Amino acid sequence: MRCRALLAGALALLWSIGVSAAERAPVAQQVLHHGNGSEPNALDPHRVEGVSANNIVRDLFEGLTGISPTGEVIPAAAAQWTISEDGRIYTFALRENLRWSDGSALTAEDFVAGFQRSINPATGNTFAQMLSAIDNADAVLKGRVPVTALGVSAPDARTVVIRLAAPTPYLLGLLSHPTAFPVHRPSLEKWGRDFARPGRLVSNGAYVLKNWVVQSQIEIARNPQYWNNANTVVERVFYHPSEDINAELKRYAADEFDSTYEIPLVQAKALRVRYGKELHVAAYLGSYFYGFNLSKPPFKGNPKLRQALTMAIDREVIVGKVMNGVALPAYSYVPSGTWNYTPQVPDWAAWPREKKLAAARRLYAEAGYSAANPLTVELRYNTHDDHKRIALVMAAMWKQWLGVNTRLINEEFKVFLQNRKLHEVTQLFRSAWISDYDDATSFLDLQTTTHGRNDSVYRNPAYDALLQQAATTADIAARRALLEQAERLLLIDLPVLPIYTYVSKHLVKPWVAGWQDNSYDYHYSKDLQVLAHPERRAAR
Amino acid sequence: MMRHAAKRLLMAVPTLLVLVTLTFFLMRLAPGGPFDRERSLPPEIEKALAAEYHLDESLPKQYLRYLGNLLQGDLGPSFQYEGFRVSELIATGLPVSLALGALAMGLALLIGGAMGILAALNHRRLPDYGVMSAALLGVSIPSYVVAPLLVLVFAIGLRWLPAGGWVTGRWSDLVLPVMALALPQISAIARLLRGSLLEVLQQPYLRTARAKGLSPAKVILRHALKPALMPLVSYLGPATAGILTGSVVVEQVFNLPGIGRYFVQGALNRDYTLVLGVVAVYGTMIVLFNFLVDLAYGALDPRIKTA
């Protein structure tokens, strides 16, 4: 019995090595099982939060634009569009015969209603600000004008017109986000905010919601009313919440999942060896950095100290040893791969390590610290093994090269968020940002004086002015230059200490065709298909 | 008897009220709120969300509102799982936890009981040492080690059983979680029963029973087991309540939709209503099983009943 099992395993392995994806034929039963991180908070596109929930909502709904498997903006519900010369009026022509999953016609009015609901404060959409580029959006959000004053209109059933307050070159990418999805008005009227449940949810994407068992699985099935249903292959998709990253990996190893939400960092090297091409690692629009609280000592008015700490850390070691290679070392705040942007890297980034350390020591001394009078600083991070490991290595580097005494303070996430926001007890703190849309402003705006996430209390009128100017500049090249100039300023003032750029990391079975890595980390089920997989040996 | 039972159950009401009240206010003392997140929210959205969940009202008013709803059987809306009522989440999750817990406890009683008797009857002999060593291992190895090991062997290695997941009616989903839940209980029950049986077996009345020529089986099952069950019954009350309301570790490792995980996740997400709901269920279970333990005491030892 054991010999037979071993033989079967060996044959399956040989088969999987010998047969490339190109040689596999699609299977009749097109079903996918995805490990999907945390349980979605909602499936209402205007209330949805987090990557896990967005993965499902993108299958259920469709905006005016979409993202191709390689990460380009492509037409979705809109077949085409035109942009006015001043870059402030976008006119979208919807595809013919668009339908909701209940068979009713999907019109431009549904998109207008979607935008209006999304921005309406009463909806409680935590992503509403993403639409602030639209004319009157801020006034609507503040309740100064009615939602009908929003700059989105439907001159006829197949035309959506969006008027912008200022040119917004990233608008097309932003429209692929759930916050810009349409709403089925009769469902909303009938069920109120509880419309996004199985048996009630009417959607316009490639899939419809079939079943939702909280903490177990969400099942979606092909939507026969979808305009491109003829080219959709996968029949049913199961999204399994999997907060325990190791449990998810085990289910993948047992062939129960076709893809994972992520991988355990500490096992990255072993997984690379074991799974080879099944491990997909790709640049992702996210920055991991530490923030300095500029409103309190020791960092207030002490740019040399901030510079010294920034130069003394070895990012290659952090990425290579702590992150096991599953990240990219970052010297810039805006991640590489951002659309129409070159991240600004300080000159010293290319220096040899010894030269960097010598400069760091000199700056540390000029800031008033020495071996006899070392800096003692508190570093706060939220409870997480990876954050802890990074903090330990950072503290060790500062101790070794500068003599800094770092006190690590580990806080539960909500406590940490509150402390970071209050700016009272923080000195040095962990931070990160994952972009909502592919544009440098998604990162740079955070450091403006009035931004709610300016946890460093960074105040530089010149920086604010550059971003303000960029926001009203229609010329893409000029806008880019302004944004790059703003980042250069930021890297001189250093309210933040860039550490690494995120990467997306998934395991994907070789029989899943159509999965391509992209910087959005979007993988629509409609673009995938299941190929033959006789080597699969799941117990069920 | 009935009066005593009714009195005990009535006493449970103020106990649960104190429990819910304490939990309500302790949760609010924790820093941060349900809508704190990495992203900063515009004040208008924060206000709208607070109003939606009545968080803009004073704390006493929120408390009275919660109690009023509770009396009508409504545990309120979940903050984390939008559109779901807490009672709905518990109604879906509790049967899963109950099924797993009941099976695990049944299995633990059966195997642990047999092991305990076997060890007591073979005191200081090989079976005793064998059972006690196994029980020591079972008690010492935590479920977060046992559960992944079971998955590694039976799901990934042998491919006999699923590594996780839950589909109603599929028995194979139950096997590994039940084993992981039962193992520590088997050990605890075996050790407890062995200890108490050894003590009872020293009693003079059992020497008399044996001297009268009763078979060993009769001596154990009819005369020794009943008084030896007393410490076990005391243990079983809270242990059963605990195991029936779900295990955070086992549910996470096997991706099970029970209510055990809601404790931790609810607290971390400041999902006030969800935590309160789960605490109320857990409190009720504890009260209920302690009550059953008291009844069992009476049945096992008539002196307690008369007292």
Tab-separated table of C-alpha atoms in Angstrom, chain A residues 139-425:
chain	number	residue	atom	x	y	z
A	139	ALA	CA	-18.513	69.670	-1.066
A	140	VAL	CA	-20.788	66.612	-1.247
A	141	LEU	CA	-18.603	64.757	1.229
A	142	LYS	CA	-18.784	67.674	3.631
A	143	GLY	CA	-22.537	67.837	3.216
A	144	ARG	CA	-22.479	71.370	1.750
A	145	VAL	CA	-24.278	70.406	-1.469
A	146	PRO	CA	-26.610	67.527	-2.314
A	147	VAL	CA	-25.163	64.359	-3.897
A	148	THR	CA	-26.879	65.258	-7.149
A	149	ALA	CA	-24.390	68.124	-7.485
A	150	LEU	CA	-21.560	65.616	-7.982
A	151	GLY	CA	-19.836	66.028	-11.340
A	152	VAL	CA	-21.082	62.761	-12.822
A	153	SER	CA	-23.986	62.686	-15.248
A	154	ALA	CA	-25.743	60.453	-17.744
A	155	PRO	CA	-26.813	62.414	-20.831
A	156	ASP	CA	-28.275	59.202	-22.226
A	157	ALA	CA	-28.592	55.549	-21.208
A	158	ARG	CA	-25.196	54.625	-22.607
A	159	THR	CA	-23.093	57.673	-21.796
A	160	VAL	CA	-21.431	58.566	-18.503
A	161	VAL	CA	-19.750	61.951	-18.205
A	162	ILE	CA	-17.329	62.671	-15.378
A	163	ARG	CA	-16.287	66.273	-14.756
A	164	LEU	CA	-13.176	66.752	-12.702
A	165	ALA	CA	-12.229	69.586	-10.390
A	166	ALA	CA	-8.667	69.334	-11.684
A	167	PRO	CA	-6.876	67.176	-14.258
A	168	THR	CA	-6.394	63.702	-12.798
A	169	PRO	CA	-4.289	61.526	-15.081
A	170	TYR	CA	-4.752	58.445	-12.898
A	171	LEU	CA	-8.561	58.599	-13.083
A	172	LEU	CA	-8.902	55.688	-15.523
A	173	GLY	CA	-7.073	53.302	-13.185
A	174	LEU	CA	-9.059	54.566	-10.238
A	175	LEU	CA	-12.344	53.695	-11.980
A	176	SER	CA	-11.471	49.995	-11.736
A	177	HIS	CA	-11.729	50.283	-7.930
A	178	PRO	CA	-14.957	49.097	-6.234
A	179	THR	CA	-15.615	52.612	-4.959
A	180	ALA	CA	-16.451	53.566	-8.585
A	181	PHE	CA	-18.729	50.579	-9.251
A	182	PRO	CA	-22.397	50.979	-10.181
A	183	VAL	CA	-25.284	50.065	-7.905
A	184	HIS	CA	-28.449	48.112	-8.708
A	185	ARG	CA	-30.972	50.642	-7.503
A	186	PRO	CA	-34.009	48.334	-7.088
A	187	SER	CA	-31.957	46.046	-4.783
A	188	LEU	CA	-30.801	48.992	-2.756
A	189	GLU	CA	-34.354	50.253	-2.423
A	190	LYS	CA	-35.648	46.829	-1.440
A	191	TRP	CA	-32.946	45.662	0.971
A	192	GLY	CA	-31.242	48.863	2.043
A	193	ARG	CA	-27.591	48.475	2.966
A	194	ASP	CA	-28.061	44.710	3.449
A	195	PHE	CA	-28.436	44.079	-0.271
A	196	ALA	CA	-25.042	42.410	-0.685
A	197	ARG	CA	-26.065	38.991	0.616
A	198	PRO	CA	-26.613	35.701	-1.216
A	199	GLY	CA	-30.046	35.566	-2.769
A	200	ARG	CA	-30.237	39.365	-2.842
A	201	LEU	CA	-27.074	40.606	-4.500
A	202	VAL	CA	-27.558	41.658	-8.099
A	203	SER	CA	-24.207	42.352	-9.725
A	204	ASN	CA	-22.798	43.262	-13.130
A	205	GLY	CA	-19.471	41.436	-13.108
A	206	ALA	CA	-18.431	38.104	-14.544
A	207	TYR	CA	-19.721	36.277	-11.466
A	208	VAL	CA	-22.700	36.199	-9.127
A	209	LEU	CA	-22.763	35.477	-5.428
A	210	LYS	CA	-24.048	31.971	-4.650
A	211	ASN	CA	-23.226	31.330	-1.033
A	212	TRP	CA	-21.488	32.967	1.919
A	213	VAL	CA	-20.667	31.055	5.079
A	214	VAL	CA	-18.817	33.446	7.366
A	215	GLN	CA	-15.351	32.150	8.305
A	216	SER	CA	-15.745	29.240	5.901
A	217	GLN	CA	-16.150	30.156	2.249
A	218	ILE	CA	-17.722	32.437	-0.319
A	219	GLU	CA	-18.899	30.752	-3.479
A	220	ILE	CA	-19.429	32.643	-6.712
A	221	ALA	CA	-20.604	31.305	-10.075
A	222	ARG	CA	-20.505	32.517	-13.638
A	223	ASN	CA	-22.937	35.277	-14.504
A	224	PRO	CA	-24.721	34.320	-17.746
A	225	GLN	CA	-25.782	37.956	-18.216
A	226	TYR	CA	-22.197	39.252	-18.266
A	227	TRP	CA	-21.299	40.899	-21.582
A	228	ASN	CA	-18.203	38.734	-22.026
A	229	ASN	CA	-19.580	35.535	-20.547
A	230	ALA	CA	-18.767	33.647	-23.737
A	231	ASN	CA	-15.088	34.129	-22.985
A	232	THR	CA	-15.280	33.354	-19.278
A	233	VAL	CA	-14.057	29.839	-18.556
A	234	VAL	CA	-14.044	29.214	-14.812
A	235	GLU	CA	-17.533	28.155	-13.715
A	236	ARG	CA	-17.304	28.423	-9.951
A	237	VAL	CA	-14.843	30.049	-7.593
A	238	PHE	CA	-14.520	29.458	-3.864
A	239	TYR	CA	-12.820	32.100	-1.743
A	240	HIS	CA	-11.681	30.661	1.574
A	241	PRO	CA	-10.820	33.050	4.396
A	242	SER	CA	-7.510	31.992	5.887
A	243	GLU	CA	-6.206	34.259	8.618
A	244	ASP	CA	-3.684	31.637	9.631
A	245	ILE	CA	-1.058	31.910	6.932
A	246	ASN	CA	0.460	28.526	7.857
A	247	ALA	CA	-2.908	26.790	7.723
A	248	GLU	CA	-3.413	28.279	4.267
A	249	LEU	CA	-0.053	26.927	3.145
A	250	LYS	CA	-0.951	23.459	4.388
A	251	ARG	CA	-4.187	23.471	2.445
A	252	TYR	CA	-2.254	24.503	-0.633
A	253	ALA	CA	0.231	21.679	-0.032
A	254	ALA	CA	-2.698	19.274	0.301
A	255	ASP	CA	-3.962	20.477	-3.134
A	256	GLU	CA	-7.112	21.943	-1.593
A	257	PHE	CA	-6.292	25.501	-2.675
A	258	ASP	CA	-5.249	26.516	-6.173
A	259	SER	CA	-3.664	29.730	-4.961
A	260	THR	CA	-2.686	31.319	-1.681
A	261	TYR	CA	-3.290	34.822	-0.422
A	262	GLU	CA	0.331	35.111	0.648
A	263	ILE	CA	3.173	33.039	2.051
A	264	PRO	CA	4.848	32.889	5.454
A	265	LEU	CA	7.928	35.100	5.154
A	266	VAL	CA	10.108	32.883	7.306
A	267	GLN	CA	9.552	29.991	4.920
A	268	ALA	CA	10.145	31.998	1.736
A	269	LYS	CA	13.503	30.410	0.894
A	270	ALA	CA	12.283	26.856	1.468
A	271	LEU	CA	9.124	27.539	-0.535
A	272	ARG	CA	11.160	28.898	-3.428
A	273	VAL	CA	13.110	25.648	-3.517
A	274	ARG	CA	10.111	23.404	-3.048
A	275	TYR	CA	7.620	25.098	-5.353
A	276	GLY	CA	9.838	26.811	-7.930
A	277	LYS	CA	7.675	28.558	-10.520
A	278	GLU	CA	4.545	28.132	-8.414
A	279	LEU	CA	5.855	30.939	-6.209
A	280	HIS	CA	4.830	34.260	-7.761
A	281	VAL	CA	6.663	37.276	-6.391
A	282	ALA	CA	6.113	40.649	-8.072
A	283	ALA	CA	6.635	44.335	-7.339
A	284	TYR	CA	3.658	45.845	-5.583
A	285	LEU	CA	2.659	49.452	-5.011
A	286	GLY	CA	3.390	49.549	-1.315
A	287	SER	CA	6.020	51.161	0.905
A	288	TYR	CA	7.224	50.003	4.316
A	289	PHE	CA	8.856	52.775	6.282
A	290	TYR	CA	9.413	54.195	9.747
A	291	GLY	CA	8.098	57.612	10.684
A	292	PHE	CA	9.820	60.181	12.897
A	293	ASN	CA	7.598	62.276	15.142
A	294	LEU	CA	8.790	65.768	14.200
A	295	SER	CA	6.707	67.491	16.870
A	296	LYS	CA	8.659	66.080	19.833
A	297	PRO	CA	12.239	65.517	20.836
A	298	PRO	CA	14.564	63.926	19.895
A	299	PHE	CA	13.610	64.298	16.221
A	300	LYS	CA	12.051	67.762	16.345
A	301	GLY	CA	14.366	70.199	14.548
A	302	ASN	CA	17.084	67.569	14.238
A	303	PRO	CA	17.386	66.586	10.561
A	304	LYS	CA	20.973	65.418	11.028
A	305	LEU	CA	19.892	62.798	13.527
A	306	ARG	CA	17.156	61.567	11.173
A	307	GLN	CA	19.663	61.441	8.338
A	308	ALA	CA	22.178	59.521	10.466
A	309	LEU	CA	19.613	56.860	11.419
A	310	THR	CA	18.450	56.610	7.815
A	311	MET	CA	21.972	56.090	6.476
A	312	ALA	CA	23.120	53.646	9.138
A	313	ILE	CA	20.724	50.841	8.300
A	314	ASP	CA	21.600	48.194	5.758
A	315	ARG	CA	18.449	47.614	3.718
A	316	GLU	CA	19.977	44.790	1.720
A	317	VAL	CA	20.518	42.832	4.934
A	318	ILE	CA	16.968	43.514	6.089
A	319	VAL	CA	15.486	42.406	2.784
A	320	GLY	CA	17.854	39.457	2.334
A	321	LYS	CA	17.994	38.076	5.854
A	322	VAL	CA	14.849	39.268	7.582
A	323	MET	CA	12.448	39.343	4.642
A	324	ASN	CA	14.075	36.317	3.019
A	325	GLY	CA	14.250	38.192	-0.270
A	326	VAL	CA	10.508	38.815	-0.477
A	327	ALA	CA	10.724	42.615	-0.714
A	328	LEU	CA	12.818	45.229	-2.488
A	329	PRO	CA	15.231	47.502	-0.603
A	330	ALA	CA	13.908	51.076	-0.703
A	331	TYR	CA	15.765	54.366	-0.534
A	332	SER	CA	12.816	56.295	-1.941
A	333	TYR	CA	9.426	56.834	-0.383
A	334	VAL	CA	7.380	56.286	-3.553
A	335	PRO	CA	7.805	52.680	-4.734
A	336	SER	CA	9.383	51.775	-8.018
A	337	GLY	CA	6.909	50.767	-10.721
A	338	THR	CA	4.587	53.682	-10.021
A	339	TRP	CA	2.972	54.967	-13.212
A	340	ASN	CA	4.698	57.882	-14.959
A	341	TYR	CA	7.162	58.374	-12.146
A	342	THR	CA	10.810	57.790	-11.276
A	343	PRO	CA	11.283	57.271	-7.559
A	344	GLN	CA	13.861	59.699	-6.202
A	345	VAL	CA	16.903	58.033	-4.747
A	346	PRO	CA	19.376	60.079	-2.656
A	347	ASP	CA	22.989	60.195	-3.908
A	348	TRP	CA	24.315	58.385	-0.847
A	349	ALA	CA	22.273	55.291	-1.699
A	350	ALA	CA	24.969	54.267	-4.188
A	351	TRP	CA	27.853	54.858	-1.795
A	352	PRO	CA	29.838	51.920	-0.412
A	353	ARG	CA	28.678	50.764	2.997
A	354	GLU	CA	31.738	52.157	4.798
A	355	LYS	CA	31.246	55.608	3.328
A	356	LYS	CA	27.588	55.596	4.376
A	357	LEU	CA	28.506	54.585	7.903
A	358	ALA	CA	31.205	57.237	8.154
A	359	ALA	CA	28.717	59.894	7.055
A	360	ALA	CA	26.090	58.538	9.461
A	361	ARG	CA	28.552	58.704	12.366
A	362	ARG	CA	29.548	62.237	11.474
A	363	LEU	CA	25.915	63.368	11.290
A	364	TYR	CA	25.145	61.579	14.566
A	365	ALA	CA	27.971	63.483	16.264
A	366	GLU	CA	26.872	66.778	14.702
A	367	ALA	CA	23.378	66.113	16.028
A	368	GLY	CA	24.879	66.175	19.525
A	369	TYR	CA	25.267	62.483	20.311
A	370	SER	CA	28.307	60.391	21.101
A	371	ALA	CA	29.368	57.163	22.809
A	372	ALA	CA	29.308	59.025	26.123
A	373	ASN	CA	25.982	60.631	25.345
A	374	PRO	CA	24.117	58.111	23.195
A	375	LEU	CA	20.669	58.612	21.769
A	376	THR	CA	17.980	56.675	23.598
A	377	VAL	CA	14.879	56.303	21.494
A	378	GLU	CA	11.554	54.456	21.582
A	379	LEU	CA	10.553	52.490	18.530
A	380	ARG	CA	6.867	51.564	18.384
A	381	TYR	CA	5.381	48.870	16.219
A	382	ASN	CA	2.166	46.882	16.207
A	383	THR	CA	2.189	43.248	17.285
A	384	HIS	CA	3.397	41.135	14.401
A	385	ASP	CA	6.316	38.744	14.062
A	386	ASP	CA	7.673	40.402	10.907
A	387	HIS	CA	7.516	43.919	12.382
A	388	LYS	CA	9.268	42.645	15.479
A	389	ARG	CA	12.066	41.006	13.530
A	390	ILE	CA	12.642	44.130	11.454
A	391	ALA	CA	12.599	46.361	14.552
A	392	LEU	CA	15.128	44.106	16.277
A	393	VAL	CA	17.499	44.218	13.323
A	394	MET	CA	17.140	47.993	12.937
A	395	ALA	CA	17.846	48.496	16.641
A	396	ALA	CA	20.867	46.177	16.435
A	397	MET	CA	22.257	48.094	13.452
A	398	TRP	CA	21.864	51.452	15.165
A	399	LYS	CA	23.468	50.066	18.305
A	400	GLN	CA	26.383	48.539	16.406
A	401	TRP	CA	27.172	51.424	14.104
A	402	LEU	CA	26.122	54.486	16.102
A	403	GLY	CA	25.696	53.314	19.681
A	404	VAL	CA	21.989	54.194	19.808
A	405	ASN	CA	19.930	52.589	22.573
A	406	THR	CA	16.565	51.629	21.117
A	407	ARG	CA	13.669	50.632	23.319
A	408	LEU	CA	11.235	48.453	21.381
A	409	ILE	CA	7.586	48.972	22.233
A	410	ASN	CA	5.140	46.463	20.905
A	411	GLU	CA	1.493	47.538	20.906
A	412	GLU	CA	-1.789	45.930	19.947
A	413	PHE	CA	-2.867	47.312	16.558
A	414	LYS	CA	-5.691	49.632	17.658
A	415	VAL	CA	-3.643	50.991	20.556
A	416	PHE	CA	-0.746	51.550	18.179
A	417	LEU	CA	-2.962	53.360	15.652
A	418	GLN	CA	-4.296	55.653	18.324
A	419	ASN	CA	-0.858	56.499	19.690
A	420	ARG	CA	0.489	57.115	16.218
A	421	LYS	CA	-2.397	59.432	15.428
A	422	LEU	CA	-2.135	61.425	18.662
A	423	HIS	CA	1.593	62.203	18.189
A	424	GLU	CA	2.005	62.466	21.960
A	425	VAL	CA	4.033	59.435	22.970
